Amino acid sequence: ADSATLDKTAGKDAANDKPTFVSLMGIDAATRYAQRLTADAIAALPKTMNTQRLTELARSMVERTA
């Protein structure tokens, strides 16, 4: 993604040797990990409450492109 999309300098983390899930795991494994954590979090939400908005927010975070 470009700097405008990221709202920070593109490549800044790599230039500063900052570890990220993608740099440590690779994009595919990091994506699967994020999806699994999101699914686990959604499954842990109380069934007795209306959690639709929270579920939508969690899904939107893992599905975003930048």
Short mmCIF file of N, CA, C and O in Angstrom, two decimals:
data_model
loop_
_atom_site.label_atom_id
_atom_site.label_comp_id
_atom_site.label_asym_id
_atom_site.label_seq_id
_atom_site.Cartn_x
_atom_site.Cartn_y
_atom_site.Cartn_z
N ALA A 1 0.84 -1.19 0.00
CA ALA A 1 0.00 0.00 0.00
C ALA A 1 0.88 1.24 0.00
O ALA A 1 2.02 1.20 0.46
N ASP A 2 0.32 2.33 -0.48
CA ASP A 2 1.09 3.57 -0.54
C ASP A 2 0.96 4.35 0.77
O ASP A 2 0.16 4.02 1.64
N SER A 3 1.76 5.39 0.90
CA SER A 3 1.81 6.17 2.14
C SER A 3 0.46 6.82 2.47
O SER A 3 0.08 6.87 3.64
N ALA A 4 -0.26 7.29 1.45
CA ALA A 4 -1.55 7.93 1.70
C ALA A 4 -2.56 6.93 2.26
O ALA A 4 -3.32 7.24 3.18
N THR A 5 -2.56 5.72 1.75
CA THR A 5 -3.48 4.69 2.22
C THR A 5 -3.13 4.27 3.64
O THR A 5 -4.00 4.08 4.49
N LEU A 6 -1.84 4.13 3.91
CA LEU A 6 -1.38 3.69 5.23
C LEU A 6 -1.46 4.79 6.28
O LEU A 6 -1.46 4.51 7.47
N ASP A 7 -1.47 6.04 5.84
CA ASP A 7 -1.41 7.20 6.72
C ASP A 7 -0.10 7.23 7.50
O ASP A 7 -0.04 7.68 8.64
N LYS A 8 0.95 6.70 6.88
CA LYS A 8 2.32 6.77 7.39
C LYS A 8 3.24 6.46 6.22
O LYS A 8 2.79 6.03 5.17
N THR A 9 4.52 6.66 6.39
CA THR A 9 5.47 6.42 5.32
C THR A 9 5.52 4.93 4.99
O THR A 9 5.77 4.10 5.87
N ALA A 10 5.25 4.61 3.74
CA ALA A 10 5.32 3.22 3.31
C ALA A 10 6.74 2.70 3.48
O ALA A 10 7.71 3.37 3.16
N GLY A 11 6.87 1.51 4.05
CA GLY A 11 8.18 0.91 4.26
C GLY A 11 8.88 1.36 5.53
O GLY A 11 10.01 0.95 5.80
N LYS A 12 8.24 2.21 6.31
CA LYS A 12 8.86 2.75 7.52
C LYS A 12 9.20 1.66 8.53
O LYS A 12 10.28 1.67 9.13
N ASP A 13 8.30 0.71 8.73
CA ASP A 13 8.57 -0.37 9.68
C ASP A 13 9.78 -1.19 9.25
O ASP A 13 10.65 -1.51 10.06
N ALA A 14 9.84 -1.54 7.98
CA ALA A 14 10.97 -2.32 7.48
C ALA A 14 12.27 -1.53 7.59
O ALA A 14 13.31 -2.08 7.97
N ALA A 15 12.23 -0.24 7.27
CA ALA A 15 13.43 0.59 7.34
C ALA A 15 13.97 0.70 8.76
O ALA A 15 15.17 0.83 8.97
N ASN A 16 13.05 0.62 9.74
CA ASN A 16 13.45 0.71 11.15
C ASN A 16 13.61 -0.67 11.79
O ASN A 16 13.70 -0.77 13.01
N ASP A 17 13.64 -1.70 10.97
CA ASP A 17 13.76 -3.09 11.46
C ASP A 17 12.71 -3.42 12.51
O ASP A 17 12.96 -4.14 13.47
N LYS A 18 11.51 -2.85 12.34
CA LYS A 18 10.41 -3.11 13.27
C LYS A 18 9.72 -4.41 12.86
O LYS A 18 9.23 -4.53 11.74
N PRO A 19 9.67 -5.38 13.75
CA PRO A 19 9.01 -6.63 13.39
C PRO A 19 7.49 -6.45 13.28
O PRO A 19 6.89 -5.74 14.09
N THR A 20 6.91 -7.05 12.28
CA THR A 20 5.46 -7.07 12.11
C THR A 20 5.06 -8.52 11.89
O THR A 20 5.90 -9.37 11.60
N PHE A 21 3.78 -8.80 12.04
CA PHE A 21 3.33 -10.16 11.79
C PHE A 21 3.66 -10.60 10.36
O PHE A 21 4.07 -11.72 10.12
N VAL A 22 3.50 -9.70 9.41
CA VAL A 22 3.79 -10.05 8.02
C VAL A 22 5.27 -10.33 7.83
O VAL A 22 5.65 -11.31 7.18
N SER A 23 6.15 -9.52 8.42
CA SER A 23 7.58 -9.75 8.25
C SER A 23 8.03 -11.03 8.95
O SER A 23 8.97 -11.69 8.51
N LEU A 24 7.37 -11.37 10.04
CA LEU A 24 7.75 -12.56 10.80
C LEU A 24 7.14 -13.85 10.24
O LEU A 24 7.77 -14.89 10.24
N MET A 25 5.89 -13.76 9.77
CA MET A 25 5.15 -14.96 9.38
C MET A 25 4.93 -15.09 7.88
O MET A 25 4.61 -16.18 7.41
N GLY A 26 5.03 -13.99 7.16
CA GLY A 26 4.64 -13.97 5.76
C GLY A 26 3.18 -13.56 5.66
O GLY A 26 2.40 -13.73 6.60
N ILE A 27 2.81 -13.03 4.51
CA ILE A 27 1.46 -12.46 4.35
C ILE A 27 0.36 -13.51 4.49
O ILE A 27 -0.66 -13.27 5.15
N ASP A 28 0.53 -14.68 3.91
CA ASP A 28 -0.52 -15.69 3.98
C ASP A 28 -0.75 -16.19 5.40
O ASP A 28 -1.89 -16.27 5.86
N ALA A 29 0.32 -16.51 6.10
CA ALA A 29 0.18 -17.00 7.48
C ALA A 29 -0.35 -15.90 8.40
O ALA A 29 -1.17 -16.17 9.28
N ALA A 30 0.10 -14.67 8.21
CA ALA A 30 -0.39 -13.57 9.04
C ALA A 30 -1.87 -13.33 8.81
O ALA A 30 -2.63 -13.06 9.75
N THR A 31 -2.30 -13.45 7.56
CA THR A 31 -3.72 -13.29 7.24
C THR A 31 -4.55 -14.38 7.89
O THR A 31 -5.58 -14.11 8.51
N ARG A 32 -4.10 -15.63 7.77
CA ARG A 32 -4.82 -16.74 8.40
C ARG A 32 -4.86 -16.57 9.92
O ARG A 32 -5.90 -16.83 10.55
N TYR A 33 -3.77 -16.12 10.51
CA TYR A 33 -3.72 -15.91 11.96
C TYR A 33 -4.73 -14.84 12.37
O TYR A 33 -5.48 -15.02 13.34
N ALA A 34 -4.78 -13.73 11.66
CA ALA A 34 -5.73 -12.66 11.97
C ALA A 34 -7.16 -13.16 11.82
O ALA A 34 -8.03 -12.84 12.65
N GLN A 35 -7.43 -13.94 10.79
CA GLN A 35 -8.77 -14.48 10.58
C GLN A 35 -9.16 -15.43 11.72
O GLN A 35 -10.30 -15.39 12.20
N ARG A 36 -8.22 -16.25 12.15
CA ARG A 36 -8.50 -17.20 13.24
C ARG A 36 -8.76 -16.46 14.55
O ARG A 36 -9.70 -16.78 15.29
N LEU A 37 -7.93 -15.47 14.85
CA LEU A 37 -8.14 -14.69 16.08
C LEU A 37 -9.48 -13.97 16.06
O LEU A 37 -10.18 -13.89 17.08
N THR A 38 -9.85 -13.44 14.91
CA THR A 38 -11.13 -12.75 14.78
C THR A 38 -12.29 -13.71 14.99
O THR A 38 -13.24 -13.40 15.71
N ALA A 39 -12.21 -14.88 14.37
CA ALA A 39 -13.26 -15.88 14.54
C ALA A 39 -13.38 -16.30 16.00
O ALA A 39 -14.49 -16.44 16.54
N ASP A 40 -12.24 -16.49 16.66
CA ASP A 40 -12.25 -16.86 18.08
C ASP A 40 -12.87 -15.75 18.93
O ASP A 40 -13.64 -16.03 19.87
N ALA A 41 -12.54 -14.52 18.63
CA ALA A 41 -13.09 -13.39 19.39
C ALA A 41 -14.60 -13.28 19.20
O ALA A 41 -15.35 -13.07 20.17
N ILE A 42 -15.06 -13.45 17.98
CA ILE A 42 -16.50 -13.39 17.70
C ILE A 42 -17.22 -14.53 18.41
O ILE A 42 -18.28 -14.34 19.00
N ALA A 43 -16.62 -15.71 18.39
CA ALA A 43 -17.23 -16.86 19.06
C ALA A 43 -17.31 -16.67 20.56
O ALA A 43 -18.20 -17.23 21.22
N ALA A 44 -16.42 -15.87 21.13
CA ALA A 44 -16.39 -15.64 22.57
C ALA A 44 -17.39 -14.58 23.04
O ALA A 44 -17.61 -14.42 24.24
N LEU A 45 -17.99 -13.87 22.10
CA LEU A 45 -18.96 -12.84 22.48
C LEU A 45 -20.18 -13.48 23.14
O LEU A 45 -20.59 -14.58 22.76
N PRO A 46 -20.76 -12.80 24.11
CA PRO A 46 -21.93 -13.36 24.79
C PRO A 46 -23.10 -13.55 23.82
O PRO A 46 -23.40 -12.68 23.02
N LYS A 47 -23.72 -14.69 23.94
CA LYS A 47 -24.86 -14.99 23.05
C LYS A 47 -26.13 -14.28 23.51
O LYS A 47 -27.09 -14.19 22.76
N THR A 48 -26.12 -13.78 24.73
CA THR A 48 -27.32 -13.15 25.29
C THR A 48 -27.40 -11.65 24.98
O THR A 48 -28.37 -11.01 25.37
N MET A 49 -26.41 -11.13 24.28
CA MET A 49 -26.38 -9.71 23.97
C MET A 49 -26.40 -9.52 22.46
O MET A 49 -26.00 -10.40 21.70
N ASN A 50 -26.84 -8.35 22.02
CA ASN A 50 -26.79 -8.01 20.60
C ASN A 50 -25.37 -7.55 20.28
O ASN A 50 -24.97 -6.45 20.65
N THR A 51 -24.62 -8.39 19.62
CA THR A 51 -23.21 -8.09 19.33
C THR A 51 -22.98 -7.92 17.83
O THR A 51 -21.84 -7.98 17.37
N GLN A 52 -24.05 -7.67 17.08
CA GLN A 52 -23.92 -7.54 15.64
C GLN A 52 -22.93 -6.45 15.23
O GLN A 52 -22.07 -6.67 14.38
N ARG A 53 -23.01 -5.28 15.83
CA ARG A 53 -22.12 -4.17 15.45
C ARG A 53 -20.67 -4.49 15.78
O ARG A 53 -19.76 -4.20 15.02
N LEU A 54 -20.45 -5.09 16.94
CA LEU A 54 -19.10 -5.47 17.32
C LEU A 54 -18.55 -6.54 16.38
O LEU A 54 -17.39 -6.49 15.97
N THR A 55 -19.39 -7.49 16.01
CA THR A 55 -18.99 -8.53 15.06
C THR A 55 -18.63 -7.91 13.72
O THR A 55 -17.60 -8.26 13.11
N GLU A 56 -19.44 -7.00 13.25
CA GLU A 56 -19.17 -6.32 11.97
C GLU A 56 -17.86 -5.55 12.04
O GLU A 56 -17.08 -5.55 11.08
N LEU A 57 -17.61 -4.87 13.15
CA LEU A 57 -16.36 -4.12 13.32
C LEU A 57 -15.16 -5.06 13.27
O LEU A 57 -14.18 -4.79 12.58
N ALA A 58 -15.23 -6.16 14.00
CA ALA A 58 -14.13 -7.12 14.01
C ALA A 58 -13.86 -7.67 12.61
O ALA A 58 -12.72 -7.74 12.17
N ARG A 59 -14.92 -8.03 11.91
CA ARG A 59 -14.75 -8.55 10.55
C ARG A 59 -14.18 -7.50 9.60
O ARG A 59 -13.34 -7.81 8.76
N SER A 60 -14.61 -6.25 9.75
CA SER A 60 -14.12 -5.21 8.86
C SER A 60 -12.63 -4.96 9.07
O SER A 60 -11.90 -4.66 8.13
N MET A 61 -12.15 -5.11 10.30
CA MET A 61 -10.74 -4.91 10.58
C MET A 61 -9.88 -5.98 9.92
O MET A 61 -8.82 -5.71 9.39
N VAL A 62 -10.33 -7.22 9.93
CA VAL A 62 -9.53 -8.29 9.36
C VAL A 62 -9.66 -8.34 7.84
O VAL A 62 -8.77 -8.85 7.16
N GLU A 63 -10.73 -7.76 7.30
CA GLU A 63 -10.94 -7.79 5.85
C GLU A 63 -10.45 -6.54 5.15
O GLU A 63 -10.45 -6.47 3.92
N ARG A 64 -10.00 -5.54 5.88
CA ARG A 64 -9.57 -4.29 5.26
C ARG A 64 -8.31 -4.53 4.41
O ARG A 64 -7.56 -5.47 4.65
N THR A 65 -8.07 -3.65 3.47
CA THR A 65 -6.96 -3.83 2.54
C THR A 65 -5.75 -2.99 2.90
O THR A 65 -4.69 -3.16 2.31
N ALA A 66 -5.88 -2.07 3.82
CA ALA A 66 -4.73 -1.25 4.21
C ALA A 66 -4.82 -0.87 5.66
O ALA A 66 -5.81 -0.98 6.29
#
